[in-house]
PDB file of C-alpha atoms in Angstrom:
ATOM      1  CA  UNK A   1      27.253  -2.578  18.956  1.00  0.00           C
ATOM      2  CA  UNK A   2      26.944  -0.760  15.687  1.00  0.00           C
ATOM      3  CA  UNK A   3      27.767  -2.753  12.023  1.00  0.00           C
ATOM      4  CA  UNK A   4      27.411  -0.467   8.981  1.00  0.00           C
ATOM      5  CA  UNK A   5      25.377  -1.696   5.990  1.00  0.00           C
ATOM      6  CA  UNK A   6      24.770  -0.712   2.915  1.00  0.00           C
ATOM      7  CA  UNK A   7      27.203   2.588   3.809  1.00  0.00           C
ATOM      8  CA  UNK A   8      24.276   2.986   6.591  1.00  0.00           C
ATOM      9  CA  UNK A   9      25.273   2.433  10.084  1.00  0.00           C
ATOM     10  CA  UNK A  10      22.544   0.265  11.679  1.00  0.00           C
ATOM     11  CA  UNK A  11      22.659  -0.999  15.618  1.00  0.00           C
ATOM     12  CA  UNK A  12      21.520  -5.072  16.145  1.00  0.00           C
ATOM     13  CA  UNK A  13      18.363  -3.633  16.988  1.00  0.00           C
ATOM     14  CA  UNK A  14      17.407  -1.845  14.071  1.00  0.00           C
ATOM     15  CA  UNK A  15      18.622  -5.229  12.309  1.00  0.00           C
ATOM     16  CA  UNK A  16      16.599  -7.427  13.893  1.00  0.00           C
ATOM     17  CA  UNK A  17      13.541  -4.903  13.020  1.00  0.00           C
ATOM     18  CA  UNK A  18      14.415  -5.351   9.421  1.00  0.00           C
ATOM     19  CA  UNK A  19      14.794  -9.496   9.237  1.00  0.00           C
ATOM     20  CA  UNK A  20      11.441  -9.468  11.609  1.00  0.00           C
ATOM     21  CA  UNK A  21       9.894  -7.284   8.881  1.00  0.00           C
ATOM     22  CA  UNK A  22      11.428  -9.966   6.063  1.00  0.00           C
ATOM     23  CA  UNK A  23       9.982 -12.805   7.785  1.00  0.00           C
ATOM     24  CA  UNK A  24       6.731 -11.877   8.587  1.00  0.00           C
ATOM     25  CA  UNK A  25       6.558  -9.959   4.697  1.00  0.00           C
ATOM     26  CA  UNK A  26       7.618 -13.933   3.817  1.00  0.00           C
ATOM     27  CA  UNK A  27       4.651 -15.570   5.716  1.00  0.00           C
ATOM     28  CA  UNK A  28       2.303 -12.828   3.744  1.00  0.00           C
ATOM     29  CA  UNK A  29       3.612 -14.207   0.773  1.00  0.00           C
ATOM     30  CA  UNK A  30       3.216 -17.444   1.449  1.00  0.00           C
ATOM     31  CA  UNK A  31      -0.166 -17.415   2.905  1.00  0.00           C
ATOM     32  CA  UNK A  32      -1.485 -15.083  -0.323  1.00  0.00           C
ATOM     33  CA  UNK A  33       0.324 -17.396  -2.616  1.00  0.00           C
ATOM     34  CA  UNK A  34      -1.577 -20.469  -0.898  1.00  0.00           C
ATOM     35  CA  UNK A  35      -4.885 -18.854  -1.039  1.00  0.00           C
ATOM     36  CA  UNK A  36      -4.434 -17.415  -4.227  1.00  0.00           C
ATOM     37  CA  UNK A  37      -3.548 -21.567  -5.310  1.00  0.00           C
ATOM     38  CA  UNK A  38      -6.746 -22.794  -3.750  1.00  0.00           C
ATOM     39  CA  UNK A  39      -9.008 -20.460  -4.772  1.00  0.00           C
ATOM     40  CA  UNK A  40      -7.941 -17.769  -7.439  1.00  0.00           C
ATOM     41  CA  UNK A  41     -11.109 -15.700  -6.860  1.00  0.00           C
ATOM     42  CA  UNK A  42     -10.813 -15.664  -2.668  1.00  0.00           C
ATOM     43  CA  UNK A  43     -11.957 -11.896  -2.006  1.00  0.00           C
ATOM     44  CA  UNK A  44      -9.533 -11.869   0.671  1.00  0.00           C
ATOM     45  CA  UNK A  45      -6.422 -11.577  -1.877  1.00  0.00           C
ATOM     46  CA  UNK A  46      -6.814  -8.172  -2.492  1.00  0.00           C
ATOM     47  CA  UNK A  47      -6.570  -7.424   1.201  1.00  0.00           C
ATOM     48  CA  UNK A  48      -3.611 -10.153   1.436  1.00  0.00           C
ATOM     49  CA  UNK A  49      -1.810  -8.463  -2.027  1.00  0.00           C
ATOM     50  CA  UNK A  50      -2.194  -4.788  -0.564  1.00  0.00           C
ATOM     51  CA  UNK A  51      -0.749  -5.916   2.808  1.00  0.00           C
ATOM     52  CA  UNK A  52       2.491  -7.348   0.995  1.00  0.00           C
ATOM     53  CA  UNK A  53       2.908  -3.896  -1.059  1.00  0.00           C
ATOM     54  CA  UNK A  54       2.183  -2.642   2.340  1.00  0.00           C
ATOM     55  CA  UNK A  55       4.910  -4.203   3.897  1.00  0.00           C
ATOM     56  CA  UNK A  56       7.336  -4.248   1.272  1.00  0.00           C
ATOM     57  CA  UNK A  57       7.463  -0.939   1.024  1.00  0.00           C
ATOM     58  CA  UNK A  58       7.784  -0.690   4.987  1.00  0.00           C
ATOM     59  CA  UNK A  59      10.487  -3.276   4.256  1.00  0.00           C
ATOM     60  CA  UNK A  60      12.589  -1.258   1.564  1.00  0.00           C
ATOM     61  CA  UNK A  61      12.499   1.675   3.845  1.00  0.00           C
ATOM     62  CA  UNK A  62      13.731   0.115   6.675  1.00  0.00           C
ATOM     63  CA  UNK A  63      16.243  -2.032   4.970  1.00  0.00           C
ATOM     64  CA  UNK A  64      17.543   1.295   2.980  1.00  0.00           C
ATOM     65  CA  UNK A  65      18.020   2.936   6.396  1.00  0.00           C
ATOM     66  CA  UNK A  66      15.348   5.345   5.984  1.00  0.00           C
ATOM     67  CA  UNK A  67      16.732   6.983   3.323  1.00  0.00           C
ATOM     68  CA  UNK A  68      14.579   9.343   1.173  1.00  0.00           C
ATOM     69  CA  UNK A  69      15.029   7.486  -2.248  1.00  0.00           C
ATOM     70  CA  UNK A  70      12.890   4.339  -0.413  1.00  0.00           C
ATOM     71  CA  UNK A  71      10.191   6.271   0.610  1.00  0.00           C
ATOM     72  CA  UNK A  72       8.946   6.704  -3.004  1.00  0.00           C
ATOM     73  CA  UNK A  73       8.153   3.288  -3.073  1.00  0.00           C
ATOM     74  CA  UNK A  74       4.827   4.263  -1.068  1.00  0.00           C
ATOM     75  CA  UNK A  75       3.371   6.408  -3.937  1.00  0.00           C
ATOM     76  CA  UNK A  76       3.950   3.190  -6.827  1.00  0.00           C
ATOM     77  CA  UNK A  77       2.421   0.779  -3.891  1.00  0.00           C
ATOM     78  CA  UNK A  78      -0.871   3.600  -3.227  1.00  0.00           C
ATOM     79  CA  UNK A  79      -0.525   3.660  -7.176  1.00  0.00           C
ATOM     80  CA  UNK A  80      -1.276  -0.326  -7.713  1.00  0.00           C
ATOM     81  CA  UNK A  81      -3.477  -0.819  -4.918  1.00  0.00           C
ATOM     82  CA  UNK A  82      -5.448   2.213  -6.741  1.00  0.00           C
ATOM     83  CA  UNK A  83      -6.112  -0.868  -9.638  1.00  0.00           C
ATOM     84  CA  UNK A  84      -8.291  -2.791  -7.414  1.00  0.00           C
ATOM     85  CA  UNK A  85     -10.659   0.152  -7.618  1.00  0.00           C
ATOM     86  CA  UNK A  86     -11.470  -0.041  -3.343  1.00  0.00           C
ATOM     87  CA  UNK A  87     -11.154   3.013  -1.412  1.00  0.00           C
ATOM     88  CA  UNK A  88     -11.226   0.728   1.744  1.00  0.00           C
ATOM     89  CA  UNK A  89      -7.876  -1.104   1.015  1.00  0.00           C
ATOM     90  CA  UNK A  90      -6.491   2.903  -0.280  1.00  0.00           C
ATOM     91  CA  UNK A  91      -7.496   4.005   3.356  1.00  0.00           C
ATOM     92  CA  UNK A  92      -6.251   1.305   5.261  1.00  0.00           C
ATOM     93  CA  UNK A  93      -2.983   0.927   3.362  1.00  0.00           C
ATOM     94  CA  UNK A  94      -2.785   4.609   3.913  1.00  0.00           C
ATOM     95  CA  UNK A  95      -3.406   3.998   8.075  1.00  0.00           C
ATOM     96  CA  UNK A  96      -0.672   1.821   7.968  1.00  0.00           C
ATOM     97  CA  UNK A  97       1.829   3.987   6.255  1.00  0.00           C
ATOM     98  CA  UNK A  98       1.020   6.512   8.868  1.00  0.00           C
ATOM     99  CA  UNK A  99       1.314   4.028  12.141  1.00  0.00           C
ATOM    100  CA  UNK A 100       4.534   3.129  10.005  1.00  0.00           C
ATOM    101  CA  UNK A 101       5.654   7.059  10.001  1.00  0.00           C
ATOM    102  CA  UNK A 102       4.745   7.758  13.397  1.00  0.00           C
ATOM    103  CA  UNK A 103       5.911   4.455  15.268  1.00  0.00           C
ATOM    104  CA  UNK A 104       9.204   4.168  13.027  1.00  0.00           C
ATOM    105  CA  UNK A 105       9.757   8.001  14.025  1.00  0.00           C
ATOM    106  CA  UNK A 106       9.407   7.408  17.655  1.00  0.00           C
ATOM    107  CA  UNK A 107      11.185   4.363  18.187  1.00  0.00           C
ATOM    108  CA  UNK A 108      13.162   3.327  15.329  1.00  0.00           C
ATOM    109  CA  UNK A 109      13.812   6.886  13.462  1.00  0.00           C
ATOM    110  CA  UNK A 110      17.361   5.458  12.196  1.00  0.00           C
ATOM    111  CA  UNK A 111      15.001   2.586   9.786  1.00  0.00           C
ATOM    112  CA  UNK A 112      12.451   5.330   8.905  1.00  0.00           C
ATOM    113  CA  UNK A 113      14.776   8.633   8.710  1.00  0.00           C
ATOM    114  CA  UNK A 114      18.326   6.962   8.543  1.00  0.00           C
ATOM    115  CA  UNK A 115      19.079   9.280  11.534  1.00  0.00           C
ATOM    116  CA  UNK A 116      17.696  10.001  14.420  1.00  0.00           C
ATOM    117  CA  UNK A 117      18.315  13.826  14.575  1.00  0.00           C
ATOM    118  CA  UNK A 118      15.070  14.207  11.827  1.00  0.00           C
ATOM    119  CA  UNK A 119      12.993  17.164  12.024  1.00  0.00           C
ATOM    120  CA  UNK A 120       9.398  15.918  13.174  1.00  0.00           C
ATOM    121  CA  UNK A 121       8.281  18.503  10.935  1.00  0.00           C
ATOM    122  CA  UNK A 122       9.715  16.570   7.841  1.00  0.00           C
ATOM    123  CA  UNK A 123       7.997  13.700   9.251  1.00  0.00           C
ATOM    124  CA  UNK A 124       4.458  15.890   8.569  1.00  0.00           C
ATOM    125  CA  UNK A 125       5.619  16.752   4.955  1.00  0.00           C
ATOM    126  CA  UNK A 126       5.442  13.242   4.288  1.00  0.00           C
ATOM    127  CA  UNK A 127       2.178  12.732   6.113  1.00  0.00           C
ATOM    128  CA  UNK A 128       0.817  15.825   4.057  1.00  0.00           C
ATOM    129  CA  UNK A 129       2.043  13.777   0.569  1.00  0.00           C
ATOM    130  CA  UNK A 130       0.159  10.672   1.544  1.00  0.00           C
ATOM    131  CA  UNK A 131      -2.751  12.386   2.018  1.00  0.00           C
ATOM    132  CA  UNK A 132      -2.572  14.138  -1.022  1.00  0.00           C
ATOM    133  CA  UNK A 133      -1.680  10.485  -2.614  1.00  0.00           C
ATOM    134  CA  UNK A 134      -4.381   9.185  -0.555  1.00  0.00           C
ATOM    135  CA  UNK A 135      -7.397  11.511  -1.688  1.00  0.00           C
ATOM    136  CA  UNK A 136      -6.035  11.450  -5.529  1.00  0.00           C
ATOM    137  CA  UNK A 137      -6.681   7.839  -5.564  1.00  0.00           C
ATOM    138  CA  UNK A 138     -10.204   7.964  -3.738  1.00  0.00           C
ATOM    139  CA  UNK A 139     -11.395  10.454  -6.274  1.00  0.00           C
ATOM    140  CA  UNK A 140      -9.590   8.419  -9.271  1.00  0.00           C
ATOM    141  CA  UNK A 141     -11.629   5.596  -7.492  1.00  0.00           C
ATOM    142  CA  UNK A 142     -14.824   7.093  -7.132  1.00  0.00           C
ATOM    143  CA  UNK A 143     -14.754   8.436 -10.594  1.00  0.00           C
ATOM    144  CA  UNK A 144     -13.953   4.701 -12.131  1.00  0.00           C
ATOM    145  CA  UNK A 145     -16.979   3.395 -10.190  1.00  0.00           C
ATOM    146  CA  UNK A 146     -19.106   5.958 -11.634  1.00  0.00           C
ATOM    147  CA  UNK A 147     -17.717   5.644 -15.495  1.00  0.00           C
ATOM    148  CA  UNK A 148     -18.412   1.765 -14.892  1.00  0.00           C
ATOM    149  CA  UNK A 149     -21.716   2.214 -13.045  1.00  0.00           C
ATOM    150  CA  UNK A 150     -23.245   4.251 -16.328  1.00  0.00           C
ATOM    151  CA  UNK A 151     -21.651   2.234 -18.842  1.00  0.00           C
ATOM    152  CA  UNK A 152     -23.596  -0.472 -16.996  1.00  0.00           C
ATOM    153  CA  UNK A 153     -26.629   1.465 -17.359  1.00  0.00           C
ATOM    154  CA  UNK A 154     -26.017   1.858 -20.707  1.00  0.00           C
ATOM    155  CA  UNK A 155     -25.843  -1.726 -21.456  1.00  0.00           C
ATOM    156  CA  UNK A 156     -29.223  -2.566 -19.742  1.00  0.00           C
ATOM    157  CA  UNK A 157     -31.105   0.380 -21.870  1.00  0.00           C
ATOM    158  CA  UNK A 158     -29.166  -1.011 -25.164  1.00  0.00           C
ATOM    159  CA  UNK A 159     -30.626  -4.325 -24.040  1.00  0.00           C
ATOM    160  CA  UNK A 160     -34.309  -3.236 -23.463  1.00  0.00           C
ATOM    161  CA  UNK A 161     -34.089  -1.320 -26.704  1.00  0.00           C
ATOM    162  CA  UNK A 162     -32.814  -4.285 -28.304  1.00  0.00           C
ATOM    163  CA  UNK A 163     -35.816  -6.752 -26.900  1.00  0.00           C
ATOM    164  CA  UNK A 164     -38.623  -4.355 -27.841  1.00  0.00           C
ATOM    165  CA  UNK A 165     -37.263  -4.247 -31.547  1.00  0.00           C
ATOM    166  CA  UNK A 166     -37.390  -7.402 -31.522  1.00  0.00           C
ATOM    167  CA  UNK A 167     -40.680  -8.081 -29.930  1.00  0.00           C
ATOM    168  CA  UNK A 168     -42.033  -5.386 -32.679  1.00  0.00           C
TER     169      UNK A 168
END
């Protein structure tokens, strides 16, 4: 059977992707919120907040029927997980958009493409922007660390300096 929503026609299936993809984004959620309760400083809640942008943006898609509009959401969640200055969460947020792409084209293309006659090669354009997103945010990345890395520097040597005046 075949309901429409949101002017999108989805099949129970492709439904019961979406509220599966609610409830486990929901248990996320909870479990980060818990952690984050316990322990404010748990190094896991970078990994747990980047896995609910993760999903929520996997969410939005699906629940928007694939349509194009959604898929920008990707680019503001590679954009905030940028701020935790890790290329490690950028990559594997960035492997899970692409299982995302490739899985959702294969067997649910109606929740990724809201159709299921979408050209595989439009499928690539999108890879080809993530990877550009991707990269941009490893280099932004590497060049914070390095900014921060000699301002550290620079702060020990104002230090020393400091000390030997004073020991003069």
């Amino acid at each position: 059977r075949i309901i429409m929503e949101n002017g999108q026609v989805m099949t129970y299936q492709t439904k019961t992707v979406v509220i599966g993809l609610l409830v486990t984004l929901f248990l996320v959620v909870i479990v980060g919120w818990t952690m984050y309760k316990k322990h404010p400083s748990n190094h896991r809640l970078p990994w747990l907040i980047m896995l609910t942008l993760t999903l929520s943006s996997i969410t939005i898609i699906a629940a928007g029927s694939g349509l194009i509009e959604y898929h920008f959401s990707i680019f503001v969640v590679m954009s905030l997980i940028t701020m935790f200055h890790s290329k490690r969460l950028i990559f594997v947020a960035a492997s899970i958009f692409t299982v995302h792409h490739l899985g959702g084209y294969f067997l649910f293309p109606e929740l990724l493409c809201g159709t299921s006659e979408y050209s595989f090669s439009l499928v690539l354009i999108h890879a080809f922007f993530l990877i550009l997103i991707t990269v941009a945010a490893a280099i932004i990345i590497q060049h914070m660390q390095l900014a921060e890395q000699a301002h550290s520097q620079l702060q020990v040597e104002s230090s020393e300096k400091i000390q030997a005046l004073l020991q003069e």
